Short mmCIF file of C-alpha atoms and ligand atoms in Angstrom, two decimals:
data_model
loop_
_atom_site.label_atom_id
_atom_site.label_comp_id
_atom_site.label_asym_id
_atom_site.label_seq_id
_atom_site.Cartn_x
_atom_site.Cartn_y
_atom_site.Cartn_z
CA UNK B 1 25.85 3.78 -5.98
CA UNK B 2 26.06 0.10 -5.08
CA UNK B 3 23.24 -2.36 -5.41
CA UNK B 4 22.86 -4.17 -2.07
CA UNK B 5 22.42 -7.90 -2.10
CA UNK B 6 18.74 -8.71 -1.80
CA UNK B 7 19.55 -11.04 1.09
CA UNK B 8 20.26 -7.93 3.13
CA UNK B 9 16.71 -6.87 2.37
CA UNK B 10 15.20 -10.21 3.24
CA UNK B 11 15.02 -12.16 6.47
CA UNK B 12 12.36 -11.77 9.10
CA UNK B 13 11.63 -8.59 10.98
CA UNK B 14 12.22 -8.60 14.72
CA UNK B 15 8.93 -10.21 15.83
CA UNK B 16 6.60 -7.72 17.50
CA UNK B 17 5.28 -8.75 20.85
CA UNK B 18 2.02 -10.18 19.53
CA UNK B 19 0.93 -13.76 20.22
CA UNK B 20 0.21 -15.76 17.07
CA UNK B 21 -3.41 -15.40 16.00
CA UNK B 22 -5.83 -16.39 13.25
CA UNK B 23 -6.07 -13.64 10.68
CA UNK B 24 -7.94 -13.21 7.42
CA UNK B 25 -6.26 -11.07 4.78
CA UNK B 26 -8.67 -9.64 2.22
CA UNK B 27 -6.63 -8.73 -0.84
CA UNK B 28 -3.74 -10.93 0.27
CA UNK B 29 -2.87 -11.79 -3.36
CA UNK B 30 -2.12 -8.16 -4.24
CA UNK B 31 1.13 -6.24 -4.00
CA UNK B 32 1.14 -4.99 -0.41
CA UNK B 33 -1.18 -7.73 0.87
CA UNK B 34 1.02 -10.56 -0.42
CA UNK B 35 4.16 -9.11 1.17
CA UNK B 36 2.26 -8.72 4.44
CA UNK B 37 1.08 -12.35 4.25
CA UNK B 38 4.69 -13.48 3.85
CA UNK B 39 5.74 -11.52 6.96
CA UNK B 40 2.70 -12.69 8.94
CA UNK B 41 3.41 -16.36 8.16
CA UNK B 42 7.03 -15.75 9.16
CA UNK B 43 5.82 -14.26 12.46
CA UNK B 44 3.81 -17.42 13.21
CA UNK B 45 0.26 -16.21 12.49
CA UNK B 46 -2.27 -18.58 10.94
CA UNK B 47 -3.23 -16.79 7.76
CA UNK B 48 -6.20 -17.14 5.42
CA UNK B 49 -6.14 -15.10 2.22
CA UNK B 50 -9.47 -14.04 0.70
CA UNK B 51 -9.02 -12.52 -2.74
CA UNK B 52 -11.12 -12.27 -5.89
CA UNK B 53 -8.00 -12.42 -8.11
CA UNK B 54 -9.46 -9.57 -10.17
CA UNK B 55 -6.20 -7.70 -9.53
CA UNK B 56 -4.32 -10.16 -7.32
CA UNK B 57 -2.18 -13.13 -8.36
CA UNK B 58 -2.62 -16.63 -6.98
CA UNK B 59 1.16 -17.19 -7.33
CA UNK B 60 1.80 -14.26 -4.99
CA UNK B 61 0.11 -16.01 -2.05
CA UNK B 62 2.54 -17.53 0.42
CA UNK B 63 2.06 -21.32 0.35
CA UNK B 64 1.88 -21.33 4.16
CA UNK B 65 -1.44 -19.43 3.96
CA UNK B 66 -4.85 -20.95 3.20
CA UNK B 67 -6.26 -19.42 0.02
CA UNK B 68 -9.96 -18.82 -0.61
CA UNK B 69 -11.01 -17.18 -3.86
CA UNK B 70 -13.96 -14.89 -3.27
CA UNK B 71 -15.35 -11.44 -3.71
CA UNK B 72 -16.30 -9.07 -0.91
CA UNK B 73 -19.55 -8.40 -2.77
CA UNK B 74 -20.53 -11.96 -1.88
CA UNK B 75 -21.57 -11.58 1.74
CA UNK B 76 -22.21 -15.30 2.32
CA UNK B 77 -18.79 -16.28 0.94
CA UNK B 78 -17.07 -13.58 2.98
CA UNK B 79 -18.81 -14.67 6.18
CA UNK B 80 -18.06 -18.33 5.47
CA UNK B 81 -14.36 -17.51 4.98
CA UNK B 82 -14.26 -15.58 8.24
CA UNK B 83 -15.92 -18.42 10.11
CA UNK B 84 -13.76 -21.12 8.51
CA UNK B 85 -10.60 -19.19 9.38
CA UNK B 86 -11.80 -18.41 12.94
CA UNK B 87 -10.38 -14.95 12.26
CA UNK B 88 -9.63 -12.81 15.29
CA UNK B 89 -8.47 -9.92 13.11
CA UNK B 90 -9.05 -8.95 9.47
CA UNK B 91 -6.59 -7.04 7.32
CA UNK B 92 -8.35 -5.27 4.49
CA UNK B 93 -6.04 -4.67 1.51
CA UNK B 94 -8.74 -5.40 -1.10
CA UNK B 95 -9.18 -1.98 -2.69
CA UNK B 96 -8.98 -0.62 -6.18
CA UNK B 97 -6.13 1.89 -6.32
CA UNK B 98 -5.93 3.74 -9.62
CA UNK B 99 -6.50 7.44 -9.15
CA UNK B 100 -7.01 8.19 -12.86
CA UNK B 101 -9.48 5.35 -13.30
CA UNK B 102 -11.41 6.54 -10.24
CA UNK B 103 -12.03 9.85 -12.01
CA UNK B 104 -13.41 8.09 -15.09
CA UNK B 105 -15.32 5.34 -13.33
CA UNK B 106 -16.09 6.51 -9.78
CA UNK B 107 -18.81 3.86 -9.44
CA UNK B 108 -16.19 1.11 -9.54
CA UNK B 109 -14.37 2.76 -6.62
CA UNK B 110 -17.39 3.54 -4.47
CA UNK B 111 -18.86 0.10 -5.17
CA UNK B 112 -15.76 -1.88 -4.27
CA UNK B 113 -13.96 0.32 -1.76
CA UNK B 114 -17.12 1.33 0.11
CA UNK B 115 -20.18 -0.73 -0.66
CA UNK B 116 -18.53 -4.16 -1.02
CA UNK B 117 -16.32 -3.35 1.92
CA UNK B 118 -19.44 -2.84 4.07
CA UNK B 119 -20.17 -6.53 3.45
CA UNK B 120 -16.80 -7.29 5.00
CA UNK B 121 -17.52 -5.04 7.98
CA UNK B 122 -20.90 -6.67 8.59
CA UNK B 123 -19.43 -10.15 8.19
CA UNK B 124 -16.75 -9.22 10.75
CA UNK B 125 -19.43 -8.20 13.24
CA UNK B 126 -21.39 -11.41 12.59
CA UNK B 127 -18.30 -13.60 12.93
CA UNK B 128 -17.13 -11.90 16.14
CA UNK B 129 -13.90 -10.47 14.66
CA UNK B 130 -12.22 -8.13 17.16
CA UNK B 131 -10.20 -5.83 14.90
CA UNK B 132 -9.81 -4.60 11.32
CA UNK B 133 -6.57 -3.20 9.93
CA UNK B 134 -7.42 -1.09 6.91
CA UNK B 135 -5.29 0.06 3.95
CA UNK B 136 -6.08 3.74 3.59
CA UNK B 137 -4.07 6.29 1.64
CA UNK B 138 -2.35 9.67 1.71
CA UNK B 139 -4.91 10.61 -0.96
CA UNK B 140 -7.40 11.30 1.88
CA UNK B 141 -5.45 14.54 2.48
CA UNK B 142 -5.84 15.89 -1.06
CA UNK B 143 -3.60 18.93 -1.57
CA UNK B 144 -2.14 19.61 1.88
CA UNK B 145 -1.06 23.16 2.66
CA UNK B 146 2.20 22.01 4.24
CA UNK B 147 4.38 18.99 4.88
CA UNK B 148 5.12 16.79 6.73
CA UNK B 149 1.52 15.67 6.90
CA UNK B 150 0.19 14.77 10.33
CA UNK B 151 -2.81 12.55 10.97
CA UNK B 152 -5.14 15.37 11.99
CA UNK B 153 -4.56 17.55 8.90
CA UNK B 154 -7.74 18.37 6.93
CA UNK B 155 -9.11 15.50 4.85
CA UNK B 156 -10.06 17.00 1.49
CA UNK B 157 -9.56 14.33 -1.18
CA UNK B 158 -9.29 15.56 -4.76
CA UNK B 159 -10.17 12.26 -6.43
CA UNK B 160 -12.83 9.57 -6.08
CA UNK B 161 -10.23 7.02 -4.97
CA UNK B 162 -9.20 9.13 -1.95
CA UNK B 163 -12.84 9.89 -1.15
CA UNK B 164 -13.74 6.19 -1.23
CA UNK B 165 -11.01 5.43 1.31
CA UNK B 166 -12.06 8.35 3.51
CA UNK B 167 -15.67 7.15 3.43
CA UNK B 168 -14.56 3.74 4.64
CA UNK B 169 -12.55 5.35 7.44
CA UNK B 170 -15.77 7.03 8.56
CA UNK B 171 -17.59 3.69 8.50
CA UNK B 172 -14.87 2.19 10.67
CA UNK B 173 -15.44 4.88 13.30
CA UNK B 174 -19.15 4.12 13.44
CA UNK B 175 -18.69 0.34 13.53
CA UNK B 176 -16.29 0.76 16.43
CA UNK B 177 -18.72 3.03 18.28
CA UNK B 178 -21.78 0.89 17.63
CA UNK B 179 -20.45 -2.67 17.32
CA UNK B 180 -17.14 -2.46 19.21
CA UNK B 181 -15.11 -3.52 16.15
CA UNK B 182 -11.71 -1.96 16.86
CA UNK B 183 -9.59 -0.73 13.95
CA UNK B 184 -6.31 0.64 12.73
CA UNK B 185 -6.40 2.68 9.49
CA UNK B 186 -3.02 3.18 7.81
CA UNK B 187 -2.61 6.03 5.33
CA UNK B 188 0.09 4.75 3.02
CA UNK B 189 2.29 7.21 1.22
CA UNK B 190 4.11 5.78 -1.86
CA UNK B 191 4.52 2.04 -1.42
CA UNK B 192 7.54 0.75 -3.32
CA UNK B 193 10.16 -2.01 -3.37
CA UNK B 194 9.83 -5.77 -3.07
CA UNK B 195 10.61 -8.70 -0.83
CA UNK B 196 12.95 -11.37 -2.14
CA UNK B 197 10.02 -13.24 -3.68
CA UNK B 198 7.11 -10.80 -4.03
CA UNK B 199 6.88 -7.51 -5.85
CA UNK B 200 4.71 -5.02 -7.67
CA UNK B 201 2.82 -6.54 -10.58
CA UNK B 202 -0.25 -4.49 -11.40
CA UNK B 203 -2.10 -5.44 -14.58
CA UNK B 204 -2.06 -1.78 -15.54
CA UNK B 205 0.97 -0.07 -14.04
CA UNK B 206 0.65 3.62 -13.28
CA UNK B 207 3.26 3.97 -10.52
CA UNK B 208 6.54 5.73 -11.04
CA UNK B 209 9.24 3.24 -9.98
CA UNK B 210 7.96 0.16 -11.86
CA UNK B 211 7.36 2.32 -14.93
CA UNK B 212 10.87 3.75 -14.83
CA UNK B 213 12.35 0.26 -14.39
CA UNK B 214 10.62 -0.92 -17.57
CA UNK B 215 13.28 1.03 -19.48
CA UNK B 216 16.35 -0.83 -18.15
CA UNK B 217 14.31 -4.04 -18.43
CA UNK B 218 14.10 -3.33 -22.16
CA UNK B 219 10.29 -3.13 -22.12
CA UNK B 220 10.05 0.61 -22.86
CA UNK B 221 12.29 3.09 -24.65
CA UNK B 222 11.82 5.94 -22.20
CA UNK B 223 9.88 7.02 -19.15
CA UNK B 224 7.49 9.92 -18.78
CA UNK B 225 7.84 12.77 -16.34
CA UNK B 226 4.40 14.19 -15.68
CA UNK B 227 4.98 17.88 -15.07
CA UNK B 228 8.25 19.81 -14.78
CA UNK B 229 6.81 23.16 -13.65
CA UNK B 230 5.82 22.36 -10.07
CA UNK B 231 6.94 24.69 -7.25
CA UNK B 232 9.69 22.27 -6.17
CA UNK B 233 13.50 22.62 -6.51
CA UNK B 234 13.70 20.66 -9.80
CA UNK B 235 10.13 21.31 -10.95
CA UNK B 236 8.92 17.71 -10.52
CA UNK B 237 6.61 16.28 -7.86
CA UNK B 238 8.00 15.15 -4.54
CA UNK B 239 6.77 11.95 -2.91
CA UNK B 240 7.55 9.91 0.18
CA UNK B 241 8.51 6.37 -0.92
CA UNK B 242 8.11 3.70 1.74
CA UNK B 243 9.32 0.14 1.41
CA UNK B 244 6.54 -2.44 1.15
CA UNK B 245 8.22 -4.57 3.82
CA UNK B 246 8.15 -1.61 6.19
CA UNK B 247 4.43 -1.25 5.50
CA UNK B 248 4.07 -4.95 6.29
CA UNK B 249 5.88 -4.59 9.61
CA UNK B 250 3.51 -1.79 10.65
CA UNK B 251 0.57 -4.12 10.04
CA UNK B 252 2.09 -6.75 12.32
CA UNK B 253 2.36 -4.11 15.04
CA UNK B 254 -1.26 -3.11 14.44
CA UNK B 255 -2.30 -6.53 15.72
CA UNK B 256 -1.21 -5.56 19.24
CA UNK B 257 -4.40 -5.20 21.30
CA UNK B 258 -3.58 -1.63 22.33
CA UNK B 259 -2.96 -0.45 18.72
CA UNK B 260 -5.92 1.60 17.52
CA UNK B 261 -6.73 4.62 15.36
CA UNK B 262 -5.28 6.36 12.30
CA UNK B 263 -1.60 6.37 11.35
CA UNK B 264 0.40 7.79 8.46
CA UNK B 265 3.05 5.46 7.06
CA UNK B 266 5.90 7.07 5.18
CA UNK B 267 9.63 7.53 5.28
CA UNK B 268 9.53 11.18 6.25
CA UNK B 269 11.85 11.92 3.29
CA UNK B 270 10.70 13.37 0.00
CA UNK B 271 12.21 12.56 -3.41
CA UNK B 272 11.39 14.25 -6.69
CA UNK B 273 10.49 12.35 -9.85
CA UNK B 274 13.89 13.31 -11.28
CA UNK B 275 15.68 12.05 -8.16
CA UNK B 276 13.85 8.74 -8.43
CA UNK B 277 14.90 8.39 -12.07
CA UNK B 278 18.52 9.25 -11.21
CA UNK B 279 18.46 6.60 -8.47
CA UNK B 280 17.05 4.05 -10.92
CA UNK B 281 19.90 4.87 -13.32
CA UNK B 282 22.50 4.45 -10.58
CA UNK B 283 21.02 1.20 -9.26
CA UNK B 284 20.58 -0.43 -12.68
CA UNK B 285 23.71 1.02 -14.27
CA UNK B 286 21.66 1.81 -17.40
CA UNK B 287 20.71 5.00 -19.14
CA UNK B 288 17.05 5.93 -18.78
CA UNK B 289 15.86 8.48 -21.35
CA UNK B 290 12.97 10.65 -20.20
CA UNK B 291 10.13 12.37 -22.02
CA UNK B 292 8.77 15.46 -20.31
CA UNK B 293 5.00 15.55 -20.45
CA UNK B 294 2.31 17.86 -19.09
CA UNK B 295 1.13 17.56 -15.51
CA UNK B 296 -1.10 14.61 -14.64
CA UNK B 297 -4.44 15.86 -13.31
CA UNK B 298 -4.80 15.84 -9.54
CA UNK B 299 -1.11 15.42 -8.59
CA UNK B 300 -0.19 17.47 -5.50
CA UNK B 301 3.33 18.96 -5.78
CA UNK B 302 4.60 17.55 -2.52
CA UNK B 303 3.44 14.70 -0.24
CA UNK B 304 5.61 13.81 2.72
CA UNK B 305 4.40 11.97 5.80
CA UNK B 306 5.00 12.59 9.41
CA UNK B 307 5.10 9.04 10.75
CA UNK B 308 5.94 10.17 14.29
CA UNK B 309 2.66 8.77 15.60
CA UNK B 310 3.31 5.25 14.22
CA UNK B 311 6.89 5.37 15.48
CA UNK B 312 5.96 6.60 18.96
CA UNK B 313 2.69 4.74 19.55
CA UNK B 314 3.22 1.49 17.65
CA UNK B 315 7.00 1.24 18.02
CA UNK B 316 7.30 1.12 14.22
CA UNK B 317 10.85 1.27 12.84
CA UNK B 318 11.09 1.54 9.06
CA UNK B 319 14.25 -0.35 8.09
CA UNK B 320 14.71 0.32 4.36
CA UNK B 321 14.72 4.08 4.32
CA UNK B 322 17.32 4.80 1.66
CA UNK B 323 15.75 5.32 -1.76
CA UNK B 324 18.60 3.28 -3.32
CA UNK B 325 17.67 0.27 -1.15
CA UNK B 326 14.00 0.60 -2.06
CA UNK B 327 14.78 0.83 -5.77
CA UNK B 328 17.36 -2.00 -5.54
CA UNK B 329 14.84 -4.40 -4.09
CA UNK B 330 12.32 -3.47 -6.80
CA UNK B 331 14.98 -3.85 -9.50
CA UNK B 332 16.06 -7.26 -8.26
CA UNK B 333 12.47 -8.49 -8.21
CA UNK B 334 11.60 -7.08 -11.64
CA UNK B 335 14.85 -8.43 -13.14
CA UNK B 336 14.01 -11.89 -11.83
CA UNK B 337 10.33 -11.58 -12.84
CA UNK B 338 10.25 -9.30 -15.89
CA UNK B 339 6.70 -10.34 -16.74
CA UNK B 340 5.47 -10.28 -13.15
CA UNK B 341 3.61 -13.36 -11.97
CA UNK B 342 2.99 -15.95 -14.66
N1 LIG A 401 4.93 9.92 -12.41
C1 LIG A 401 5.66 10.24 -13.54
N2 LIG A 401 5.77 9.31 -14.53
C2 LIG A 401 5.18 8.07 -14.46
C3 LIG A 401 4.43 7.75 -13.30
C4 LIG A 401 4.33 8.71 -12.29
O1 LIG A 401 6.21 11.34 -13.65
O2 LIG A 401 5.30 7.28 -15.40
C5 LIG A 401 4.85 10.89 -11.32
C6 LIG A 401 3.44 11.23 -10.89
O3 LIG A 401 2.93 12.28 -11.68
C7 LIG A 401 3.68 11.64 -9.43
C8 LIG A 401 4.85 10.76 -8.99
O4 LIG A 401 5.46 10.32 -10.19
O5 LIG A 401 4.11 12.98 -9.36
C9 LIG A 401 4.39 9.54 -8.21
O6 LIG A 401 3.34 8.93 -8.93
P1 LIG A 401 2.76 7.50 -8.57
O7 LIG A 401 1.68 7.19 -9.57
O8 LIG A 401 3.88 6.51 -8.44
O9 LIG A 401 2.16 7.67 -7.13
P2 LIG A 401 1.07 8.71 -6.53
O10 LIG A 401 1.86 9.70 -5.76
O11 LIG A 401 0.30 9.28 -7.67
O12 LIG A 401 0.23 7.84 -5.65
#
């Protein structure tokens, strides 16, 4: 399997038909937020990033954006940032994301992802913001009975992280009804890959692809497979990996005035843990020894999105659908930045 040149994976997206606007990106120094900021600057928007840098990286923020360091818990600072930026829309990427941690420290998740995020909602109302685009998650669906998962499937989260995101989705509905704050909530499936200059650099990395790539990077001797006895063809969990730049392009489309509501964002293709590891081997040309471990608590066997709604209603077109392209872009970024952001 060839490793495509990263230039093929860079370059701007075809600009959606949205006039340039002032936007504030909460969490714009994080993985998905920083890639979105890059695309938004490229599309001509005037971008302000508001990020606490608890998980984000200052170096990840596109230099074309204005950066304000601040915490959503600080209502006055949040409101001041919204007013200074004259934000017409807010993109809210500023959530904690570790499922396992959420089951040990649920308070951290409910406090940040719900309670602190209410400060952002109230500040939006006070500052006259018209729309919020929210980073939700496939974890709101819990253990779905079948795939592909459509937006109206039952929402039965099995961890505090998923519940915290679902609670915020409920708040969005009420703020729209009562205050007229319109919203788009995107349920991401498995975000992966990198742009030419920005990639995945979590302080504690739990996700599959970056963990597997630590082996060919020489940072780990082997990678773990959590569970080999699932009811799937090779016994390992199946996930829907979606390129981070494709997530970013959906957010640009969400700025269209008519875009509103809940949307799943995935590739529509499922890959098992073993298939991901095989792809990483092919892309890197290196052997990747595995260690089979017990199941990780709370992992559903199979999560695959139906993204038909985003494709039909928003005109979304994921461009980097092949798993090899997704892994290649991640590999090129991690090879160039083996220690993440300095
Ligand atoms: N996984 C694994 N080894 C790892 C990390 C993850 O086998 O080192 C598995 C995990 O159990 C799940 C899949 O890979 O079945 C995707 O996990 P990830 O944490 O990337 O995303 P999630 O689907 O949990 O959001």
